[in-house]
Short mmCIF file of C-alpha atoms and ligand atoms in Angstrom, two decimals:
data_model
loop_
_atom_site.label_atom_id
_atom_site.label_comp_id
_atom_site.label_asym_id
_atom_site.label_seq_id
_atom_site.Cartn_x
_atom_site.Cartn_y
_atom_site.Cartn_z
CA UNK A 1 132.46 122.91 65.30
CA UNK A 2 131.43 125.77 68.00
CA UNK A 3 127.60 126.59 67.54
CA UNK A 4 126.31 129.71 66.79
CA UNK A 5 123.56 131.50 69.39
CA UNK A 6 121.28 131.71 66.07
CA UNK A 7 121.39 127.93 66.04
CA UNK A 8 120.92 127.25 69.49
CA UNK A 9 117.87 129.62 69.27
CA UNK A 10 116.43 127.49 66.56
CA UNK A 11 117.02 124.46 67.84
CA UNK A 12 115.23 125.49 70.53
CA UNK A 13 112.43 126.34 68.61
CA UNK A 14 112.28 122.88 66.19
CA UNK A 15 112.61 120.87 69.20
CA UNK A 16 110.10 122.40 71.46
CA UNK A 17 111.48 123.09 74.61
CA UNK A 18 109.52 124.76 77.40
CA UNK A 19 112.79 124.45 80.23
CA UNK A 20 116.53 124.78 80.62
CA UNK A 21 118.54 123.35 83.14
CA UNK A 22 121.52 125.57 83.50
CA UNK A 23 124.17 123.07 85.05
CA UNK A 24 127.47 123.46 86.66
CA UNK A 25 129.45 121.21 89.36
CA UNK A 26 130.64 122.13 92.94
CA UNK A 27 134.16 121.39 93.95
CA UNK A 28 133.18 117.09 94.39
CA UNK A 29 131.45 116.93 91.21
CA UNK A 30 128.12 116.83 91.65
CA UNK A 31 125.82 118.37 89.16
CA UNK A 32 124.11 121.95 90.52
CA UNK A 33 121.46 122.71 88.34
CA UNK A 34 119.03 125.91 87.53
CA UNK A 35 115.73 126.01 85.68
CA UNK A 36 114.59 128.47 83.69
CA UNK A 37 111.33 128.81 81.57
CA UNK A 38 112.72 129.07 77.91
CA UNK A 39 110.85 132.63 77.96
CA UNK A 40 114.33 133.25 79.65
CA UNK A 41 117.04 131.73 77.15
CA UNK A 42 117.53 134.97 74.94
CA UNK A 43 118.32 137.10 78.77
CA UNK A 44 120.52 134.14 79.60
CA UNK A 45 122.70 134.32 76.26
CA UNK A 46 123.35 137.44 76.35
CA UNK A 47 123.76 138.42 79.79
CA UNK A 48 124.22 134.86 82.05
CA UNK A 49 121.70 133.80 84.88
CA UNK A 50 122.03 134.77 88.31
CA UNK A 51 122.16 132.71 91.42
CA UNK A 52 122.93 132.66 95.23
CA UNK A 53 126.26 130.42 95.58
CA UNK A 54 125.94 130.62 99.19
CA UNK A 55 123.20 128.00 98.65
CA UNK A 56 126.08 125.46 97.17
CA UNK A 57 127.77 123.57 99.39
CA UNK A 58 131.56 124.65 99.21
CA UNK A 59 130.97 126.76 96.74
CA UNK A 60 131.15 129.93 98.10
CA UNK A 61 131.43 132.33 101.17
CA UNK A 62 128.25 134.18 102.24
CA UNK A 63 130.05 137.38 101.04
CA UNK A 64 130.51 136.44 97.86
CA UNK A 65 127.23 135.03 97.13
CA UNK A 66 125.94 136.36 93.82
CA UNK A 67 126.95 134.59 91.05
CA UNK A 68 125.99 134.27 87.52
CA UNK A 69 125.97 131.66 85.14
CA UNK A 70 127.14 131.66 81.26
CA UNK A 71 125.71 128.72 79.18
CA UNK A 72 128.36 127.09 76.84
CA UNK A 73 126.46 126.91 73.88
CA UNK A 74 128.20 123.52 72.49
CA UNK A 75 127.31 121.40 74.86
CA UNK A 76 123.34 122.02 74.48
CA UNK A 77 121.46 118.72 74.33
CA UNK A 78 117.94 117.74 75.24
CA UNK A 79 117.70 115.53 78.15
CA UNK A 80 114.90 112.52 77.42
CA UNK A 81 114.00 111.51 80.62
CA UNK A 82 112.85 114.68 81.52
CA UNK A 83 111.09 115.11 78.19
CA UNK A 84 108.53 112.69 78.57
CA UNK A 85 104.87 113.94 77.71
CA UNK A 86 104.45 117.49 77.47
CA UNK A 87 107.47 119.52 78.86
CA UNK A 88 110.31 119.33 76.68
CA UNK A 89 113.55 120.10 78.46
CA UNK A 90 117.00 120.97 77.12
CA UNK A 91 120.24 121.65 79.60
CA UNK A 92 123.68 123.53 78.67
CA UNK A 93 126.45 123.22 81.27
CA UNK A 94 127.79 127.19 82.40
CA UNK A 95 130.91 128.48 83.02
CA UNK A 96 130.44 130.41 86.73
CA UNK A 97 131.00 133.96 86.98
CA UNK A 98 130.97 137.11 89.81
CA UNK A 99 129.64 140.29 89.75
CA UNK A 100 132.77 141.88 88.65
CA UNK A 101 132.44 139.60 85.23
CA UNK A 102 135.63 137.79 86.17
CA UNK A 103 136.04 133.89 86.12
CA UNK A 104 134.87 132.38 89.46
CA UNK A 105 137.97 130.92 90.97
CA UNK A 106 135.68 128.29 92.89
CA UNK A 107 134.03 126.82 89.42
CA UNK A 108 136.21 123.52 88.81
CA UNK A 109 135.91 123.71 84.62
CA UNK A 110 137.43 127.42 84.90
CA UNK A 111 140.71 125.81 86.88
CA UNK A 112 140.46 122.72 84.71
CA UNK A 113 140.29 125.57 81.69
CA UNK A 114 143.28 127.52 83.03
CA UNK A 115 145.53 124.32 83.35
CA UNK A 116 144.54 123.66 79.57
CA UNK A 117 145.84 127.13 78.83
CA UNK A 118 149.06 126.59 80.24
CA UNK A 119 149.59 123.66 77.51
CA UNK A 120 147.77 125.96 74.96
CA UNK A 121 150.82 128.11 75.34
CA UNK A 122 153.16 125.14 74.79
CA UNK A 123 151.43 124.57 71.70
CA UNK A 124 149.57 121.42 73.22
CA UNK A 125 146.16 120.44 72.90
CA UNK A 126 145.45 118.09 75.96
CA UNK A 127 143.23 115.20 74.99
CA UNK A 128 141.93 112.30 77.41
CA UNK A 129 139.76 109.21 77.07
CA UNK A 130 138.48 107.96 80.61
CA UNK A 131 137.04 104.53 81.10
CA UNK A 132 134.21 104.72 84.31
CA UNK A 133 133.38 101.63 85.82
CA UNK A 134 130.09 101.02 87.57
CA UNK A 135 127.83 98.95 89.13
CA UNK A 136 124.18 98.24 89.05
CA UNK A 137 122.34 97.20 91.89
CA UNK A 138 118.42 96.04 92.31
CA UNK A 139 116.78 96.89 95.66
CA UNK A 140 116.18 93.23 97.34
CA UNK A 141 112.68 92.13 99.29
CA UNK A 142 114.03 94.40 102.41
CA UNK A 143 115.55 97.93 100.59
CA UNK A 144 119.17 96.43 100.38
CA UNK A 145 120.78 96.07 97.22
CA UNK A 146 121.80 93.17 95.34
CA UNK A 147 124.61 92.99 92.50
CA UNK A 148 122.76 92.76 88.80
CA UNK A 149 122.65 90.48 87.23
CA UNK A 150 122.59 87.12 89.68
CA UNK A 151 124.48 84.96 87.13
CA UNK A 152 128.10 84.34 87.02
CA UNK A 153 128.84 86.89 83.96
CA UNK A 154 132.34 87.48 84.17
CA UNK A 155 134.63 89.88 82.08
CA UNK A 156 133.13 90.46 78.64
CA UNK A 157 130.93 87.49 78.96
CA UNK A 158 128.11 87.39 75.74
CA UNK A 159 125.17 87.44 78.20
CA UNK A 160 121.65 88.34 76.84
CA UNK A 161 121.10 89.07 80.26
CA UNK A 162 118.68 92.22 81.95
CA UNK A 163 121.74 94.34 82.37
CA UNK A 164 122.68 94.19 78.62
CA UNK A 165 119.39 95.71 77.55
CA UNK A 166 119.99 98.10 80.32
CA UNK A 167 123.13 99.21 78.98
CA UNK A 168 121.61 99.73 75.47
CA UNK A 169 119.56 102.32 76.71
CA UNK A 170 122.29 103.99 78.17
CA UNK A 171 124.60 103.60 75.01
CA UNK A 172 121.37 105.49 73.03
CA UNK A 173 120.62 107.67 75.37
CA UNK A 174 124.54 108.97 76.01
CA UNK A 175 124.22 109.08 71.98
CA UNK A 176 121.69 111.82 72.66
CA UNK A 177 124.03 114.20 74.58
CA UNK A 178 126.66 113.67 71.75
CA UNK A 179 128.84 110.90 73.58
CA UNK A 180 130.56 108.43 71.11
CA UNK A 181 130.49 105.41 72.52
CA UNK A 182 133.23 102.99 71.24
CA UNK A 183 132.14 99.95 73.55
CA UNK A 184 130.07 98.67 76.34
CA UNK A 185 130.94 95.36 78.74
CA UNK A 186 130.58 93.40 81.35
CA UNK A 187 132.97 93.79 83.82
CA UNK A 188 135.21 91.19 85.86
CA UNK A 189 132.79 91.58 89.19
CA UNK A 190 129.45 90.76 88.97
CA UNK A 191 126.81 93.34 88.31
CA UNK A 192 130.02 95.29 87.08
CA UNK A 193 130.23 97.52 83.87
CA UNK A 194 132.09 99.39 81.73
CA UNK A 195 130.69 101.90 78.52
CA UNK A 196 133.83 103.48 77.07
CA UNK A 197 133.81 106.70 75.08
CA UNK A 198 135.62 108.11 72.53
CA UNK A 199 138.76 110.52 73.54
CA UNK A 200 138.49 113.71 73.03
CA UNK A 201 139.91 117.40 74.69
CA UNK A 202 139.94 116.71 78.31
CA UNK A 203 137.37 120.22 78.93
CA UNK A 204 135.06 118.31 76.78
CA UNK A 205 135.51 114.88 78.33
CA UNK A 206 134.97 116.27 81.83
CA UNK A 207 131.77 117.58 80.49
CA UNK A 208 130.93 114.19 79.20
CA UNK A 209 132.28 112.47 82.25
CA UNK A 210 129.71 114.60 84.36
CA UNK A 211 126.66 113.84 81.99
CA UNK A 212 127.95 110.52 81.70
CA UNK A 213 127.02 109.43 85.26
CA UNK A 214 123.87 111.57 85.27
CA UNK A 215 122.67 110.00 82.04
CA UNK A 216 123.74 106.17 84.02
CA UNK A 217 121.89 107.18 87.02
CA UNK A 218 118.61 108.21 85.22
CA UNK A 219 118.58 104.84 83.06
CA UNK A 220 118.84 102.82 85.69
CA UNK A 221 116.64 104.47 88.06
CA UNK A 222 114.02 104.60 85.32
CA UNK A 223 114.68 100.77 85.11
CA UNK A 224 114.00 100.63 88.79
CA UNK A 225 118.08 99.94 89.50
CA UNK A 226 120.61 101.64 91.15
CA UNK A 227 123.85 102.65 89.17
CA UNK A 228 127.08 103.30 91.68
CA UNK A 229 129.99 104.81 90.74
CA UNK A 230 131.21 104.34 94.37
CA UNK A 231 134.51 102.84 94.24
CA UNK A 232 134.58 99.80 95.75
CA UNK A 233 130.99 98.54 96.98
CA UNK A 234 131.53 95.23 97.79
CA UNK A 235 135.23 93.58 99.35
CA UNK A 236 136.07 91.32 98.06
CA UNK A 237 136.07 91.97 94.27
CA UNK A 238 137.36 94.28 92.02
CA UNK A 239 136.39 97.87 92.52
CA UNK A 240 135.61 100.15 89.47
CA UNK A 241 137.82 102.57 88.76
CA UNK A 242 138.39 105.27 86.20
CA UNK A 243 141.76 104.81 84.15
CA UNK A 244 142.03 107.97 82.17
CA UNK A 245 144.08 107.68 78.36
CA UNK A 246 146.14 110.65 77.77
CA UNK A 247 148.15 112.43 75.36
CA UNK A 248 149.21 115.75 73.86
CA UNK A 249 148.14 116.68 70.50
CA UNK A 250 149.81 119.78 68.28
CA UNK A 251 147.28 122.58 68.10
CA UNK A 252 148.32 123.68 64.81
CA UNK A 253 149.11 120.08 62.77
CA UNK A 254 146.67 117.57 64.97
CA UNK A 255 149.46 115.63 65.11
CA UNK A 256 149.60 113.22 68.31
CA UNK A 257 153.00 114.40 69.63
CA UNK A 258 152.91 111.17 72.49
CA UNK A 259 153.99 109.11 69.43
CA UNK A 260 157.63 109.36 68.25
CA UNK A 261 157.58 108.19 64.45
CA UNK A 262 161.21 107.92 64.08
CA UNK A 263 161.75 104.70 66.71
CA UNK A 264 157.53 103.88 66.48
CA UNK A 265 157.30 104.47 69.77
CA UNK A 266 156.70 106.85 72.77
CA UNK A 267 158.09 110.15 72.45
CA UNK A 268 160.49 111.56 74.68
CA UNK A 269 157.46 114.77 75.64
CA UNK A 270 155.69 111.63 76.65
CA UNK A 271 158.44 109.96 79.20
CA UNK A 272 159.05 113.39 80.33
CA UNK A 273 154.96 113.41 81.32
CA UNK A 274 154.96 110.32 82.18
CA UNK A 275 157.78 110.93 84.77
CA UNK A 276 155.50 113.94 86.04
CA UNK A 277 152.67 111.74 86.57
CA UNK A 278 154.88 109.51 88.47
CA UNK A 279 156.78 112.11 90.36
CA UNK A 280 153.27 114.01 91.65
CA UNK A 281 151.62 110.68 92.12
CA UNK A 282 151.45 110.67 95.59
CA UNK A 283 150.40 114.87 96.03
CA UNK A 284 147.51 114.11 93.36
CA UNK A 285 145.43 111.00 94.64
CA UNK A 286 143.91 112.82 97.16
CA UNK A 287 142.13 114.52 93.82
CA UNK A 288 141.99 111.29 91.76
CA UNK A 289 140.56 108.60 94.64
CA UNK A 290 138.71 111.46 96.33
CA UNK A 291 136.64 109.15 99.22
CA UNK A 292 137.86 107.51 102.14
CA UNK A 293 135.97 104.53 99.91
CA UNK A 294 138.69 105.13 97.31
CA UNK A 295 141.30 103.13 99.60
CA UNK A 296 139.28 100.09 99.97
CA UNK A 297 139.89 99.92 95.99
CA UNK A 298 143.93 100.56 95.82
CA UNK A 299 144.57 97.27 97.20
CA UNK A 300 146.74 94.50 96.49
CA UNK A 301 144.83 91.79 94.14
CA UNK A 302 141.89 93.57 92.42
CA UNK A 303 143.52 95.13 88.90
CA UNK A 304 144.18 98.55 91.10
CA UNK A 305 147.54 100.21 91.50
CA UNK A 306 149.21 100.25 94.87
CA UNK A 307 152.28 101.19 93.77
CA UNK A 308 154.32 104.44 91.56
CA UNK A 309 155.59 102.57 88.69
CA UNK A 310 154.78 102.26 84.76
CA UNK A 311 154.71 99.22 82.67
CA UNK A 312 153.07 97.91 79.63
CA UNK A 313 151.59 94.75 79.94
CA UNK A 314 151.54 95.17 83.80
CA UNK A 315 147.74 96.00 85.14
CA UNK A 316 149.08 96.39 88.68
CA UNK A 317 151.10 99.52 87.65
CA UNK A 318 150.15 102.94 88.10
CA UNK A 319 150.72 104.11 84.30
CA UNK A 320 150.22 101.58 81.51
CA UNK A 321 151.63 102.29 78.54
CA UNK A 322 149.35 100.17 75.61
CA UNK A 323 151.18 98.35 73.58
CA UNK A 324 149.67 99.56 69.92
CA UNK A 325 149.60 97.31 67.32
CA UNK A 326 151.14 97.38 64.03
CA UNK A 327 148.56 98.96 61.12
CA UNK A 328 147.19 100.76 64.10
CA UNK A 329 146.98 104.94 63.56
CA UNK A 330 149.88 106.68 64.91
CA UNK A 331 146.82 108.19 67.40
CA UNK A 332 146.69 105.97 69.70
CA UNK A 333 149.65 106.38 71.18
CA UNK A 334 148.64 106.80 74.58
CA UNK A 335 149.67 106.71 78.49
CA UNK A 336 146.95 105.30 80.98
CA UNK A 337 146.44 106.46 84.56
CA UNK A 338 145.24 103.73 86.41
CA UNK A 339 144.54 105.41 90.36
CA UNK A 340 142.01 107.33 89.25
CA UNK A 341 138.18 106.29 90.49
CA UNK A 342 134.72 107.34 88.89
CA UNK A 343 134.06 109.39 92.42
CA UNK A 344 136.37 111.80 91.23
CA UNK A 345 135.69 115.54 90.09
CA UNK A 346 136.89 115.41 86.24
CA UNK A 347 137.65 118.57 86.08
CA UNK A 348 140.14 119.07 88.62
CA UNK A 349 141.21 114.96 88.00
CA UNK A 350 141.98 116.26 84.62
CA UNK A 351 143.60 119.88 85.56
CA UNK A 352 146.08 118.14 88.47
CA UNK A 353 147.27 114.95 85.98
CA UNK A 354 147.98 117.90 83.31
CA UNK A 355 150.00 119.91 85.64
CA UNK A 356 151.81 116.85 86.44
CA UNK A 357 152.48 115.81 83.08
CA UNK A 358 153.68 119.64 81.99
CA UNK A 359 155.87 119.81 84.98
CA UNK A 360 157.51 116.89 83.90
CA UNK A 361 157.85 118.36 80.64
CA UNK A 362 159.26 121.36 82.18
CA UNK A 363 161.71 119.91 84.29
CA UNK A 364 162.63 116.72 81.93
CA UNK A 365 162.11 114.12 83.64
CA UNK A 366 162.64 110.74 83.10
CA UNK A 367 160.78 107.35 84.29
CA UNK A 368 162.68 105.04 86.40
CA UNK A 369 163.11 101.21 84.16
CA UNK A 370 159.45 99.92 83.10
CA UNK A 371 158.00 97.27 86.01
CA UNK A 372 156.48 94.36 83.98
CA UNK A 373 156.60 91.44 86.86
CA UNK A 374 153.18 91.20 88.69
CA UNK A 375 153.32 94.13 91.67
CA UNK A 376 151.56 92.32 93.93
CA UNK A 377 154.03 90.11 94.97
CA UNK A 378 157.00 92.19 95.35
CA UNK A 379 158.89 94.16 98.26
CA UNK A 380 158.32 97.33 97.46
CA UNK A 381 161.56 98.86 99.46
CA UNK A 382 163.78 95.79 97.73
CA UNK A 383 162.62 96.63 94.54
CA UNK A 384 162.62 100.57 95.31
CA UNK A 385 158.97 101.23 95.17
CA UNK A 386 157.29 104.04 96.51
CA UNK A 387 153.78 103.12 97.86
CA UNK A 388 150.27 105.08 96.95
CA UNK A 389 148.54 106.59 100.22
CA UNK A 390 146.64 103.86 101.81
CA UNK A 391 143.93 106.13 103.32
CA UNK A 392 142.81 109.54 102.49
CA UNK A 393 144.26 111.06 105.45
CA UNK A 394 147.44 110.22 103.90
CA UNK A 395 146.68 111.27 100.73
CA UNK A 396 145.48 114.60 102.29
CA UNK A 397 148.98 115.25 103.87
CA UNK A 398 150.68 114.35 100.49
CA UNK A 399 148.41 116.79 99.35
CA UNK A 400 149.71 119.56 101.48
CA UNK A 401 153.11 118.80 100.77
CA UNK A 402 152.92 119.44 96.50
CA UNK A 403 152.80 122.77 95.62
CA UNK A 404 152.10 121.96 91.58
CA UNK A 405 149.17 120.03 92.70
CA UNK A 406 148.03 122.77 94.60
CA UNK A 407 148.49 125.63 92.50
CA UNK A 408 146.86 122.94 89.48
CA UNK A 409 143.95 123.39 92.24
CA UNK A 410 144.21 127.01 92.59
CA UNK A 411 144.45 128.16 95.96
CA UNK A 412 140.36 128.94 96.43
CA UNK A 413 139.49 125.31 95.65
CA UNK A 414 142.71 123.98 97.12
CA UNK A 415 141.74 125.36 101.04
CA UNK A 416 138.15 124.25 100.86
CA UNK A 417 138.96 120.60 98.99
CA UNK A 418 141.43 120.21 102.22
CA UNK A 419 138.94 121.78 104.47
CA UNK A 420 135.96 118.82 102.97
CA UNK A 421 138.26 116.07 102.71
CA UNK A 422 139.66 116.30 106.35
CA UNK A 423 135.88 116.65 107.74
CA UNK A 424 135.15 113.38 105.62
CA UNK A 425 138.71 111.81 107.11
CA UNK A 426 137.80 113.03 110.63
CA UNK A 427 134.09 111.68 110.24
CA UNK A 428 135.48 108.29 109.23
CA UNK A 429 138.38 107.78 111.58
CA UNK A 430 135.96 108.51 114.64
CA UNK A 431 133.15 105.69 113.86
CA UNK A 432 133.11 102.10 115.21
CA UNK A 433 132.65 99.62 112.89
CA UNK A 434 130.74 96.63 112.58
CA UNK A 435 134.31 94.89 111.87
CA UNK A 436 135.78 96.23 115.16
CA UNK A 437 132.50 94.98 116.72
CA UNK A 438 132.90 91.76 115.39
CA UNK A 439 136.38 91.01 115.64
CA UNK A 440 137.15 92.60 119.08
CA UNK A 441 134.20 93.15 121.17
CA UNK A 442 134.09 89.21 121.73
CA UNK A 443 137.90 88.92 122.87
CA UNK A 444 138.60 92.01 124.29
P1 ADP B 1 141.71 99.48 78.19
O1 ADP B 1 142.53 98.67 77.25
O2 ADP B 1 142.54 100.10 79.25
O3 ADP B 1 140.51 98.75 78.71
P2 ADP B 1 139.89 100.90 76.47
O4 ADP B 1 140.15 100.27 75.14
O5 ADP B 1 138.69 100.44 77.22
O6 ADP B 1 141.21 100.74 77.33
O7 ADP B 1 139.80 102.48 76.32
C1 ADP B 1 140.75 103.18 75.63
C2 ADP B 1 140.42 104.67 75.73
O8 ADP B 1 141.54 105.40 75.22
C3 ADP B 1 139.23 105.09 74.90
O9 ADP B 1 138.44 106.01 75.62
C4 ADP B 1 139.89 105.77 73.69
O10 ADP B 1 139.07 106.73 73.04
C5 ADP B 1 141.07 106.41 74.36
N1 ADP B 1 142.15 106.84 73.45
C6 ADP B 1 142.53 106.32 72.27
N2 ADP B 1 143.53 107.05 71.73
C7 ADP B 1 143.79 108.07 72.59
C8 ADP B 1 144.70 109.16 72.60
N3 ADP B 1 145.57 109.39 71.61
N4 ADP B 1 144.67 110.00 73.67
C9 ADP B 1 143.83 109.80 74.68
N5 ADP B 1 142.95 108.79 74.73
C10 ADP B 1 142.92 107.93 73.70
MG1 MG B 2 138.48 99.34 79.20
MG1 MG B 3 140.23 97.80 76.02
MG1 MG B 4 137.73 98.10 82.90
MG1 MG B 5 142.01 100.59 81.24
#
């Protein structure tokens, strides 16, 4: 239910707040943030809150510095860790506008919002349910960081271990900022985890992905721990990743229209998005595994796609398609999208997989014959696979070559996402290594 401005206002009052954080995410996804004294809250609901975007990172040109921020009044919470003692502070994350009261085409939830539009028009309601993987790490005797916890819990192990009371907090304190959590595990790696949330529209779940790995990062630091959504930390073992659950609901019946009643089983909107996924999987991973870190995860071995193909049992393919069970609500009928790592910006991870899915829609597609063998031991070019980009360079050049992906992107965040990414490629591509060190300097 949308909140009113009267409610807000009283909330504000019951709960005591002295300061706002006004948040809102550059084109990576990381939280940007403005305080205000709550002397300020009544100006900045009725006329926004200015700021200099020229002071973001790729946010803006000099010339089009001013900006001005408009609080989305449902997704006020308090934040606890900064509520401690005496100053009681609240956040709301803002839609970014300019001068001329028009949509800032550089703000990543407007083009995520405009995507959503484009299914609003097909009737669809565009609902997701992304599972982040993380790590937490304790800073060792000399500053490095060691894998928590230091016994051998594996995959949903029952351990009354440290990290389990760590991720209680978390659980309570996501609670807080109106996150449902359905579940919280250990993960295969050590001192890996998983807290899954419930599904919900995908504007709303890339607000809750953002807060999500804020809320992780303050719990553990206030534990004295590190928590890393960087996607593969340590070789060797799995890497976390961020599958994200999909599927198109009607906006005027509710009705999940992924699920076909007739045969019980996928509907033929969802092949046709699945095939869209598929068919832009290659132009979107630059967006979805976002570092040059992200390759070191889409490996052969680790639970991580390497290859475009779908199955349903099959956790080496790209999309999964979950088997529901019998009894189960028609619901959670559901495609997974397995590429996708916790590194990446939600809201344009969300607004590229969308455009995907809707051109498939458009164009009706279909999906090439399900892969259920194990992936990692085929030939991809005997059994017709096309491969994922194996570095971000690659996946940069995709990139360039898929226009849906880049108009998902619009064409402001689209030149500067190429523009960062190819710095971060370049940056990479000229260092030494301490592998090349190792394995050369003695021989060569
Ligand atoms: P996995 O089996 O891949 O580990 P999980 O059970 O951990 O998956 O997570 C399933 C996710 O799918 C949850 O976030 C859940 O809310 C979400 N989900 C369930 N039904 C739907 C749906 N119809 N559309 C999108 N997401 C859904
Ligand atoms: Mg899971
Ligand atoms: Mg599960
Ligand atoms: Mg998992
Ligand atoms: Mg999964």
């Amino acid at each position: 239910m949308p909140v009113t401005k009267e409610e807000i206002l009283a909330k504000i009052v019951e709960q005591k707040v002295q300061f706002i954080n006004l948040q809102f995410t550059d084109i990576v996804g990381i939280i940007k943030n403005v305080t205000i004294p709550v002397s300020q809250i009544h100006e900045a609901l009725d006329h926004g809150v200015w700021f200099d975007g020229s002071s973001i990172e790729g946010f803006a040109r000099i010339a089009e510095s001013d900006m001005y921020l408009v609080p989305d009044l449902n997704t006020y919470a308090v934040i606890p860790w900064e509520s401690t003692g005496d100053y009681i502070t609240a956040r709301f994350i803002c839609d970014v506008y300019t001068p001329d009261d028009q949509p800032f085409a550089g703000d990543p939830r407007h083009v995520l919002k405009r995507t959503l539009a484009q299914a609003a028009e097909l009737g669809f309601i565009y609902n997701t349910g992304p599972e982040l993987e993380f790590f937490l790490f304790k800073p060792g005797p000399n500053g490095e960081l060691i894998p928590l916890p230091h016994d051998a819990a594996g995959y949903f192990d029952v351990s009354t271990d440290y990290a389990t009371h760590i991720r209680r907090q978390m659980v309570a304190s996501l609670q807080t900022f109106g996150i449902k959590v359905e579940a919280s595990h250990h993960e295969v790696a050590i001192g890996q985890h998983e807290i899954d949330f419930e599904y919900g529209d995908a504007l709303t779940t890339a607000d809750h992905t953002v807060t999500f790995r804020t809320v992780l990062k303050a719990i553990a630091q206030l534990n004295g721990l590190h928590a890393t959504f960087m996607p593969k930390p340590i070789a060797g073992i799995n890497g976390s990743g961020m599958h994200v659950h999909q599927s198109l609901s009607s906006i005027v019946t509710g009705r999940n229209e992924f699920h076909d009643h007739e045969t019980n089983n996928l509907s033929l909107l969802a092949q046709h998005f699945t095939a869209g996924l598929l068919d832009h999987a290659l132009g979107m991973t630059a967006v979805l595994a976002p570092l040059v870190n992200s390759y070191k995860r889409l490996v052969p071995g680790y639970e991580a796609p390497i290859y475009v193909s779908w199955g349903r049992t099959n956790r080496s393919a790209l999309v999964r398609i979950p088997r529901i069970s019998a009894g189960r609500s028609n619901q959670a009928t559901r495609i997974e999208l397995r590429c996708p790592d916790p590194s990446a910006n939600p809201y344009l991870a969300f607004s590229v997989m969308l455009a995907a899915g809707l051109d498939g829609i458009k164009r009706k597609l279909m999906p090439p014959p399900s892969a259920e063998e194990d992936l990692y031991h085929v030939d991809p070019i005997a059994r017709g696979l096309k491969t994922l980009p194996v570095s971000l360079g690659e996946a940069l050049e995709e990139l360039k070559r898929d226009s849906v992906i880049q108009e998902a992107l619009g064409e402001h965040i689209y030149e500067r996402y190429i523009e960062a990414k190819t710095q971060e490629w370049d940056a990479y591509r000229r260092h030494v290594s301490q592998w090349e060190l190792d394995r050369y300097l003695p021989i060569y």
